[in-house]
Amino acid sequence: MSRRFRLLTAAIGIAAFAWLLFATLEQALSTAQRFMTLPLGIRWLIGAVLAVMLVAGVAFGAYWLRPRKKRAIVAAPDRGTIAARIDALRDQHAGTESLRAELDELDRRRASRRIHLALFGEISVGKSALIAALLPGAQAASDARGGTTREVTLYDGLAPDGDTWTIADVPGSAEADGEAHERLARDEVLRAHAVVYVCAGDLTRTQASEVRWLGYFGKPMVLAVNKADQWTDAEREAILTRVTAHAEGMPDAIVTTSAGGEERFTRRLADGRVEDVRRARRPDVDALRDALARLTAPGVDALESQRENAVLARLHERTSESEAAFRAGEAERIVTRHARRAIVGAMAAVAPGTDLIVQGALAASLARDLARLYGVGVSDIEVESLLREARLTLRTGTSVVLAIAGNALKAFPGLGTLGGGVLHAFAYALIFDSLGRALAATLAESHRLDGAEAARRMRELLEDGTASRLARLTELTRDAWRGSRGER
Ligand SMILES: Nc1nc2c(ncn2[C@@H]2O[C@H](COP(=O)(O)OP(=O)(O)OP(=O)(O)O)[C@@H](O)[C@H]2O)c(=O)[nH]1
Ligand SMILES: [Mg+2]
């Protein structure tokens, strides 16, 4: 194209643009003029509509361009609070060894001032192979069979900046019947300053949830898409795009790696012969090493508080589970004790009628004991209102309770031989067992004495005549009966 022709085209382009600008301006001016001739009310109306559209447009633009934040990170209670809870559990003779050991390990690693890393991911994605590639001295066993790594092993090696990294090789997740191994893996992963989440292709739903789980605990994370040697460049790009979308912004970096496997090719020798060659593929983990170096660059002191938060958050979960289990056991004992007393109370009644009532003093004591166990303060008024609700429930449920007691007598003929009044004794076992369990469940869930909710659950339990329950209550009735009358 000659220079003169190009100048001409440029001049025409500029003239066209200027004309367009002029025409738009003219259109805008004439619209404005016509706008000014409109009645004042219409002008305000149009102005208001335009203003609303402008605000909506700006708001939508701001929403669209907002920085996408990572999901909220869990906030853990401090070490002292958790240690005190563990001590309280120990004083109540609950098993606390593993909780205590986790706290000790937390302190030990803080004192060691070493950067701890961990690799996490499903079985056979190449975690052990990646460790061998990152730390050439490490002898991490890698094998085509899934579930090769069965325990947590820590490997020490030199980081790019000359510091020492300790990298944990852990069992793979998502193995059939591998829950215990997976728990080991997850606990170790939470103890690390930074984690490499390893996958070998696009993230499945389960893998994406594991990435989210790491994000929830605030783990600095590199997502390594391993076995990249198996794809063409185009496939690799496509997989990376999908992995990035499914990881929902959780990882700090996403890299591809190639850690192992075999490569096969044919080689033509100088004498013309052709031979098949199989050899271990050279690993390519440079991008991963660089990403880890960047992630750990702030140093162990800067990363430590985040690491401790994750460990303490998990300890909080585990301690809460132990506390709940301990309370459930204690609640069971309290309910049984009161049910036993209710049976004895029923036997003491001179002439038991068909009218069942909730024994007030005993029910109040049951409510107070359970509330104390769950650390809920209760007033006399609340206890009174609970008793009212329970009595109302029983009034409409009397026939059901007596029918279930009758069934128990038929199912366990030995019970009938205990004598008259045993039907009522069993009925009271059922009533107090139902009230106690209903109350314990309500207290555990809502941490307050919710009479209406407890009564609703009590009604359900009064109607529960399953065989195992009848057997348990029969045993209780027989025991209490014999205990109070002496062995007969
Ligand atoms: N082609 C190829 N194969 C790989 C790569 N990395 C690992 N492998 C192979 O994948 C298989 C599993 O590797 P491992 O390192 O045992 O995997 P893992 O994640 O530690 O597995 P578990 O310990 O069972 O959880 C082995 O046969 C490795 O040789 C890779 O980058 N490319
Ligand atoms: Mg392994």
Tab-separated table of N, CA, C and O in Angstrom, residues 392-478:
chain	number	residue	atom	x	y	z
A	392	LEU	N	-49.427	-31.935	80.191
A	392	LEU	CA	-50.402	-31.837	79.085
A	392	LEU	C	-50.155	-32.939	78.063
A	392	LEU	O	-51.073	-33.603	77.600
A	393	THR	N	-48.881	-33.122	77.737
A	393	THR	CA	-48.519	-34.147	76.756
A	393	THR	C	-48.925	-35.527	77.238
A	393	THR	O	-49.456	-36.340	76.483
A	394	LEU	N	-48.694	-35.768	78.529
A	394	LEU	CA	-49.005	-37.090	79.064
A	394	LEU	C	-50.513	-37.323	79.118
A	394	LEU	O	-50.976	-38.440	78.872
A	395	ARG	N	-51.257	-36.246	79.405
A	395	ARG	CA	-52.712	-36.402	79.506
A	395	ARG	C	-53.265	-36.983	78.200
A	395	ARG	O	-54.075	-37.889	78.222
A	396	THR	N	-52.774	-36.454	77.085
A	396	THR	CA	-53.299	-36.971	75.814
A	396	THR	C	-52.596	-38.256	75.400
A	396	THR	O	-53.048	-38.940	74.488
A	397	GLY	N	-51.492	-38.581	76.081
A	397	GLY	CA	-50.738	-39.759	75.641
A	397	GLY	C	-50.888	-40.954	76.561
A	397	GLY	O	-50.283	-41.999	76.338
A	398	THR	N	-51.723	-40.816	77.616
A	398	THR	CA	-51.843	-41.896	78.601
A	398	THR	C	-52.173	-43.249	77.981
A	398	THR	O	-51.542	-44.255	78.286
A	399	SER	N	-53.153	-43.251	77.076
A	399	SER	CA	-53.584	-44.547	76.522
A	399	SER	C	-52.440	-45.192	75.743
A	399	SER	O	-52.244	-46.414	75.797
A	400	VAL	N	-51.651	-44.370	75.030
A	400	VAL	CA	-50.524	-44.922	74.264
A	400	VAL	C	-49.508	-45.551	75.209
A	400	VAL	O	-49.027	-46.667	74.993
A	401	VAL	N	-49.212	-44.809	76.297
A	401	VAL	CA	-48.216	-45.311	77.248
A	401	VAL	C	-48.687	-46.640	77.851
A	401	VAL	O	-47.914	-47.605	77.938
A	402	LEU	N	-49.940	-46.698	78.239
A	402	LEU	CA	-50.441	-47.941	78.839
A	402	LEU	C	-50.448	-49.085	77.823
A	402	LEU	O	-50.174	-50.239	78.166
A	403	ALA	N	-50.747	-48.748	76.562
A	403	ALA	CA	-50.755	-49.790	75.528
A	403	ALA	C	-49.341	-50.340	75.340
A	403	ALA	O	-49.141	-51.558	75.236
A	404	ILE	N	-48.346	-49.429	75.316
A	404	ILE	CA	-46.966	-49.897	75.135
A	404	ILE	C	-46.522	-50.726	76.335
A	404	ILE	O	-45.889	-51.776	76.198
A	405	ALA	N	-46.922	-50.277	77.553
A	405	ALA	CA	-46.574	-51.040	78.757
A	405	ALA	C	-47.212	-52.433	78.683
A	405	ALA	O	-46.586	-53.437	79.032
A	406	GLY	N	-48.454	-52.482	78.203
A	406	GLY	CA	-49.144	-53.770	78.052
A	406	GLY	C	-48.399	-54.675	77.083
A	406	GLY	O	-48.202	-55.866	77.349
A	407	ASN	N	-47.928	-54.092	75.973
A	407	ASN	CA	-47.158	-54.872	74.995
A	407	ASN	C	-45.900	-55.444	75.619
A	407	ASN	O	-45.522	-56.585	75.365
A	408	ALA	N	-45.237	-54.601	76.431
A	408	ALA	CA	-43.991	-55.048	77.063
A	408	ALA	C	-44.270	-56.235	77.973
A	408	ALA	O	-43.500	-57.206	78.002
A	409	LEU	N	-45.384	-56.171	78.699
A	409	LEU	CA	-45.740	-57.278	79.605
A	409	LEU	C	-45.980	-58.575	78.836
A	409	LEU	O	-45.642	-59.661	79.296
A	410	LYS	N	-46.564	-58.384	77.641
A	410	LYS	CA	-46.815	-59.591	76.824
A	410	LYS	C	-45.504	-60.120	76.245
A	410	LYS	O	-45.254	-61.310	76.204
A	411	ALA	N	-44.650	-59.172	75.790
A	411	ALA	CA	-43.413	-59.581	75.133
A	411	ALA	C	-42.426	-60.184	76.131
A	411	ALA	O	-41.604	-61.016	75.770
A	412	PHE	N	-42.493	-59.721	77.364
A	412	PHE	CA	-41.558	-60.235	78.388
A	412	PHE	C	-42.389	-60.796	79.530
A	412	PHE	O	-42.599	-60.125	80.553
A	413	PRO	N	-42.867	-62.035	79.375
A	413	PRO	CA	-43.806	-62.582	80.343
A	413	PRO	C	-43.259	-62.567	81.776
A	413	PRO	O	-44.017	-62.447	82.732
A	414	GLY	N	-41.940	-62.633	81.910
A	414	GLY	CA	-41.344	-62.637	83.242
A	414	GLY	C	-41.736	-61.411	84.040
A	414	GLY	O	-41.822	-61.433	85.271
A	415	LEU	N	-41.981	-60.320	83.326
A	415	LEU	CA	-42.315	-59.059	83.977
A	415	LEU	C	-43.630	-59.193	84.750
A	415	LEU	O	-43.762	-58.708	85.877
A	416	GLY	N	-44.571	-59.885	84.139
A	416	GLY	CA	-45.898	-60.031	84.744
A	416	GLY	C	-45.837	-60.767	86.077
A	416	GLY	O	-46.639	-60.505	86.982
A	417	THR	N	-44.869	-61.659	86.209
A	417	THR	CA	-44.810	-62.455	87.440
A	417	THR	C	-44.367	-61.625	88.629
A	417	THR	O	-44.391	-62.087	89.757
A	418	LEU	N	-43.906	-60.392	88.360
A	418	LEU	CA	-43.436	-59.564	89.475
A	418	LEU	C	-44.599	-59.116	90.357
A	418	LEU	O	-44.420	-58.736	91.493
A	419	GLY	N	-45.800	-59.143	89.820
A	419	GLY	CA	-46.949	-58.812	90.657
A	419	GLY	C	-47.722	-57.620	90.139
A	419	GLY	O	-47.364	-57.015	89.125
A	420	GLY	N	-48.762	-57.272	90.883
A	420	GLY	CA	-49.625	-56.160	90.477
A	420	GLY	C	-48.873	-54.847	90.544
A	420	GLY	O	-47.900	-54.699	91.293
A	421	GLY	N	-49.279	-53.928	89.740
A	421	GLY	CA	-48.642	-52.606	89.772
A	421	GLY	C	-47.458	-52.495	88.830
A	421	GLY	O	-46.952	-51.402	88.592
A	422	VAL	N	-47.031	-53.645	88.276
A	422	VAL	CA	-45.844	-53.584	87.419
A	422	VAL	C	-46.143	-52.854	86.110
A	422	VAL	O	-45.261	-52.231	85.520
A	423	LEU	N	-47.399	-52.899	85.699
A	423	LEU	CA	-47.785	-52.184	84.473
A	423	LEU	C	-47.515	-50.685	84.652
A	423	LEU	O	-46.937	-50.029	83.784
A	424	HIS	N	-47.890	-50.184	85.827
A	424	HIS	CA	-47.662	-48.768	86.088
A	424	HIS	C	-46.192	-48.458	86.259
A	424	HIS	O	-45.714	-47.416	85.849
A	425	ALA	N	-45.496	-49.377	86.895
A	425	ALA	CA	-44.053	-49.169	87.088
A	425	ALA	C	-43.377	-49.025	85.722
A	425	ALA	O	-42.576	-48.121	85.501
A	426	PHE	N	-43.752	-49.910	84.792
A	426	PHE	CA	-43.162	-49.836	83.453
A	426	PHE	C	-43.567	-48.532	82.765
A	426	PHE	O	-42.762	-47.879	82.105
A	427	ALA	N	-44.823	-48.149	82.949
A	427	ALA	CA	-45.314	-46.904	82.333
A	427	ALA	C	-44.469	-45.721	82.798
A	427	ALA	O	-44.095	-44.841	82.017
A	428	TYR	N	-44.116	-45.719	84.089
A	428	TYR	CA	-43.311	-44.598	84.599
A	428	TYR	C	-41.877	-44.639	84.074
A	428	TYR	O	-41.255	-43.598	83.864
A	429	ALA	N	-41.391	-45.838	83.870
A	429	ALA	CA	-40.048	-45.943	83.259
A	429	ALA	C	-40.085	-45.291	81.876
A	429	ALA	O	-39.206	-44.506	81.510
A	430	LEU	N	-41.154	-45.593	81.145
A	430	LEU	CA	-41.302	-45.046	79.785
A	430	LEU	C	-41.459	-43.514	79.820
A	430	LEU	O	-40.842	-42.793	79.021
A	431	ILE	N	-42.250	-43.035	80.765
A	431	ILE	CA	-42.500	-41.583	80.852
A	431	ILE	C	-41.202	-40.841	81.177
A	431	ILE	O	-40.833	-39.867	80.510
A	432	PHE	N	-40.486	-41.302	82.193
A	432	PHE	CA	-39.274	-40.569	82.589
A	432	PHE	C	-38.147	-40.731	81.583
A	432	PHE	O	-37.355	-39.814	81.377
A	433	ASP	N	-38.098	-41.878	80.958
A	433	ASP	CA	-37.093	-42.068	79.916
A	433	ASP	C	-37.368	-41.098	78.756
A	433	ASP	O	-36.451	-40.461	78.231
A	434	SER	N	-38.645	-40.958	78.395
A	434	SER	CA	-39.013	-40.076	77.278
A	434	SER	C	-38.761	-38.622	77.631
A	434	SER	O	-38.166	-37.869	76.859
A	435	LEU	N	-39.196	-38.234	78.844
A	435	LEU	CA	-39.016	-36.836	79.261
A	435	LEU	C	-37.521	-36.497	79.326
A	435	LEU	O	-37.068	-35.463	78.801
A	436	GLY	N	-36.746	-37.391	79.926
A	436	GLY	CA	-35.308	-37.135	80.095
A	436	GLY	C	-34.590	-37.024	78.764
A	436	GLY	O	-33.806	-36.100	78.533
A	437	ARG	N	-34.869	-37.953	77.867
A	437	ARG	CA	-34.183	-37.921	76.572
A	437	ARG	C	-34.596	-36.697	75.749
A	437	ARG	O	-33.783	-36.083	75.069
A	438	ALA	N	-35.875	-36.374	75.836
A	438	ALA	CA	-36.369	-35.204	75.096
A	438	ALA	C	-35.680	-33.937	75.602
A	438	ALA	O	-35.212	-33.111	74.826
A	439	LEU	N	-35.569	-33.856	76.914
A	439	LEU	CA	-34.962	-32.680	77.535
A	439	LEU	C	-33.476	-32.590	77.189
A	439	LEU	O	-32.957	-31.521	76.853
A	440	ALA	N	-32.779	-33.719	77.278
A	440	ALA	CA	-31.333	-33.738	76.991
A	440	ALA	C	-31.088	-33.290	75.549
A	440	ALA	O	-30.193	-32.478	75.278
A	441	ALA	N	-31.917	-33.792	74.627
A	441	ALA	CA	-31.725	-33.433	73.211
A	441	ALA	C	-31.964	-31.934	73.001
A	441	ALA	O	-31.221	-31.258	72.286
A	442	THR	N	-33.010	-31.407	73.661
A	442	THR	CA	-33.319	-29.978	73.512
A	442	THR	C	-32.195	-29.116	74.089
A	442	THR	O	-31.785	-28.123	73.484
A	443	LEU	N	-31.712	-29.504	75.269
A	443	LEU	CA	-30.638	-28.724	75.906
A	443	LEU	C	-29.367	-28.761	75.057
A	443	LEU	O	-28.678	-27.748	74.897
A	444	ALA	N	-29.064	-29.932	74.481
A	444	ALA	CA	-27.841	-30.059	73.679
A	444	ALA	C	-27.937	-29.194	72.437
A	444	ALA	O	-26.949	-28.615	71.989
A	445	GLU	N	-29.127	-29.092	71.887
A	445	GLU	CA	-29.284	-28.371	70.623
A	445	GLU	C	-29.408	-26.868	70.811
A	445	GLU	O	-28.708	-26.095	70.166
A	446	SER	N	-30.316	-26.462	71.732
A	446	SER	CA	-30.595	-25.017	71.789
A	446	SER	C	-29.995	-24.343	73.018
A	446	SER	O	-30.101	-23.123	73.158
A	447	HIS	N	-29.385	-25.115	73.908
A	447	HIS	CA	-28.743	-24.561	75.109
A	447	HIS	C	-29.698	-23.708	75.938
A	447	HIS	O	-29.304	-22.711	76.510
A	448	ARG	N	-30.970	-24.101	75.966
A	448	ARG	CA	-31.919	-23.470	76.890
A	448	ARG	C	-33.044	-24.462	77.167
A	448	ARG	O	-33.192	-25.456	76.438
A	449	LEU	N	-33.806	-24.170	78.214
A	449	LEU	CA	-34.888	-25.082	78.595
A	449	LEU	C	-36.136	-24.686	77.812
A	449	LEU	O	-36.894	-23.833	78.251
A	450	ASP	N	-36.319	-25.300	76.673
A	450	ASP	CA	-37.451	-24.959	75.813
A	450	ASP	C	-38.562	-25.987	76.068
A	450	ASP	O	-38.562	-27.072	75.498
A	451	GLY	N	-39.500	-25.610	76.968
A	451	GLY	CA	-40.529	-26.553	77.399
A	451	GLY	C	-41.368	-27.098	76.256
A	451	GLY	O	-41.629	-28.300	76.186
A	452	ALA	N	-41.769	-26.217	75.332
A	452	ALA	CA	-42.651	-26.637	74.238
A	452	ALA	C	-41.933	-27.653	73.337
A	452	ALA	O	-42.496	-28.687	72.961
A	453	GLU	N	-40.656	-27.361	73.030
A	453	GLU	CA	-39.895	-28.260	72.162
A	453	GLU	C	-39.653	-29.603	72.873
A	453	GLU	O	-39.780	-30.673	72.264
A	454	ALA	N	-39.332	-29.526	74.178
A	454	ALA	CA	-39.089	-30.766	74.926
A	454	ALA	C	-40.363	-31.614	74.934
A	454	ALA	O	-40.309	-32.835	74.768
A	455	ALA	N	-41.540	-30.960	75.097
A	455	ALA	CA	-42.800	-31.702	75.141
A	455	ALA	C	-43.086	-32.356	73.782
A	455	ALA	O	-43.577	-33.486	73.707
A	456	ARG	N	-42.740	-31.632	72.703
A	456	ARG	CA	-42.966	-32.195	71.375
A	456	ARG	C	-42.144	-33.461	71.183
A	456	ARG	O	-42.626	-34.504	70.742
A	457	ARG	N	-40.882	-33.383	71.590
A	457	ARG	CA	-40.024	-34.570	71.457
A	457	ARG	C	-40.483	-35.683	72.396
A	457	ARG	O	-40.388	-36.867	72.072
A	458	MET	N	-40.965	-35.279	73.573
A	458	MET	CA	-41.423	-36.273	74.553
A	458	MET	C	-42.589	-37.079	73.968
A	458	MET	O	-42.643	-38.295	74.098
A	459	ARG	N	-43.502	-36.361	73.280
A	459	ARG	CA	-44.648	-37.046	72.688
A	459	ARG	C	-44.175	-38.124	71.699
A	459	ARG	O	-44.649	-39.253	71.726
A	460	GLU	N	-43.194	-37.760	70.872
A	460	GLU	CA	-42.665	-38.730	69.896
A	460	GLU	C	-42.091	-39.949	70.608
A	460	GLU	O	-42.327	-41.088	70.223
A	461	LEU	N	-41.328	-39.673	71.688
A	461	LEU	CA	-40.661	-40.774	72.382
A	461	LEU	C	-41.661	-41.654	73.134
A	461	LEU	O	-41.473	-42.864	73.246
A	462	LEU	N	-42.748	-41.036	73.654
A	462	LEU	CA	-43.757	-41.831	74.363
A	462	LEU	C	-44.359	-42.888	73.435
A	462	LEU	O	-44.782	-43.950	73.870
A	463	GLU	N	-44.381	-42.551	72.154
A	463	GLU	CA	-45.004	-43.480	71.190
A	463	GLU	C	-44.007	-44.461	70.606
A	463	GLU	O	-44.355	-45.289	69.786
A	464	ASP	N	-42.730	-44.340	71.025
A	464	ASP	CA	-41.698	-45.197	70.440
A	464	ASP	C	-41.611	-46.514	71.216
A	464	ASP	O	-41.029	-46.569	72.301
A	465	GLY	N	-42.242	-47.550	70.662
A	465	GLY	CA	-42.254	-48.848	71.345
A	465	GLY	C	-41.390	-49.867	70.629
A	465	GLY	O	-41.765	-51.029	70.516
A	466	THR	N	-40.230	-49.428	70.110
A	466	THR	CA	-39.363	-50.379	69.389
A	466	THR	C	-38.842	-51.437	70.356
A	466	THR	O	-38.696	-51.184	71.558
A	467	ALA	N	-38.566	-52.622	69.797
A	467	ALA	CA	-38.239	-53.789	70.623
A	467	ALA	C	-37.040	-53.533	71.533
A	467	ALA	O	-37.078	-53.853	72.728
A	468	SER	N	-35.991	-52.892	70.984
A	468	SER	CA	-34.785	-52.715	71.802
A	468	SER	C	-35.075	-51.778	72.975
A	468	SER	O	-34.564	-51.959	74.076
A	469	ARG	N	-35.928	-50.786	72.723
A	469	ARG	CA	-36.263	-49.853	73.803
A	469	ARG	C	-37.077	-50.565	74.891
A	469	ARG	O	-36.818	-50.412	76.078
A	470	LEU	N	-38.066	-51.361	74.448
A	470	LEU	CA	-38.883	-52.086	75.422
A	470	LEU	C	-37.997	-53.004	76.258
A	470	LEU	O	-38.170	-53.115	77.474
A	471	ALA	N	-37.022	-53.651	75.600
A	471	ALA	CA	-36.152	-54.580	76.320
A	471	ALA	C	-35.351	-53.822	77.386
A	471	ALA	O	-35.222	-54.287	78.524
A	472	ARG	N	-34.833	-52.648	76.990
A	472	ARG	CA	-34.025	-51.860	77.936
A	472	ARG	C	-34.869	-51.416	79.138
A	472	ARG	O	-34.451	-51.547	80.290
A	473	LEU	N	-36.075	-50.925	78.842
A	473	LEU	CA	-36.920	-50.426	79.930
A	473	LEU	C	-37.438	-51.578	80.797
A	473	LEU	O	-37.645	-51.409	82.005
A	474	THR	N	-37.645	-52.752	80.179
A	474	THR	CA	-38.072	-53.924	80.954
A	474	THR	C	-36.985	-54.276	81.961
A	474	THR	O	-37.256	-54.512	83.140
A	475	GLU	N	-35.755	-54.280	81.457
A	475	GLU	CA	-34.602	-54.592	82.318
A	475	GLU	C	-34.547	-53.621	83.501
A	475	GLU	O	-34.381	-54.021	84.649
A	476	LEU	N	-34.736	-52.338	83.182
A	476	LEU	CA	-34.681	-51.282	84.199
A	476	LEU	C	-35.798	-51.484	85.225
A	476	LEU	O	-35.578	-51.410	86.442
A	477	THR	N	-37.007	-51.766	84.740
A	477	THR	CA	-38.149	-51.947	85.640
A	477	THR	C	-37.897	-53.145	86.558
A	477	THR	O	-38.112	-53.071	87.777
A	478	ARG	N	-37.420	-54.235	85.960
A	478	ARG	CA	-37.186	-55.442	86.751
A	478	ARG	C	-36.152	-55.166	87.836
A	478	ARG	O	-36.348	-55.511	89.003
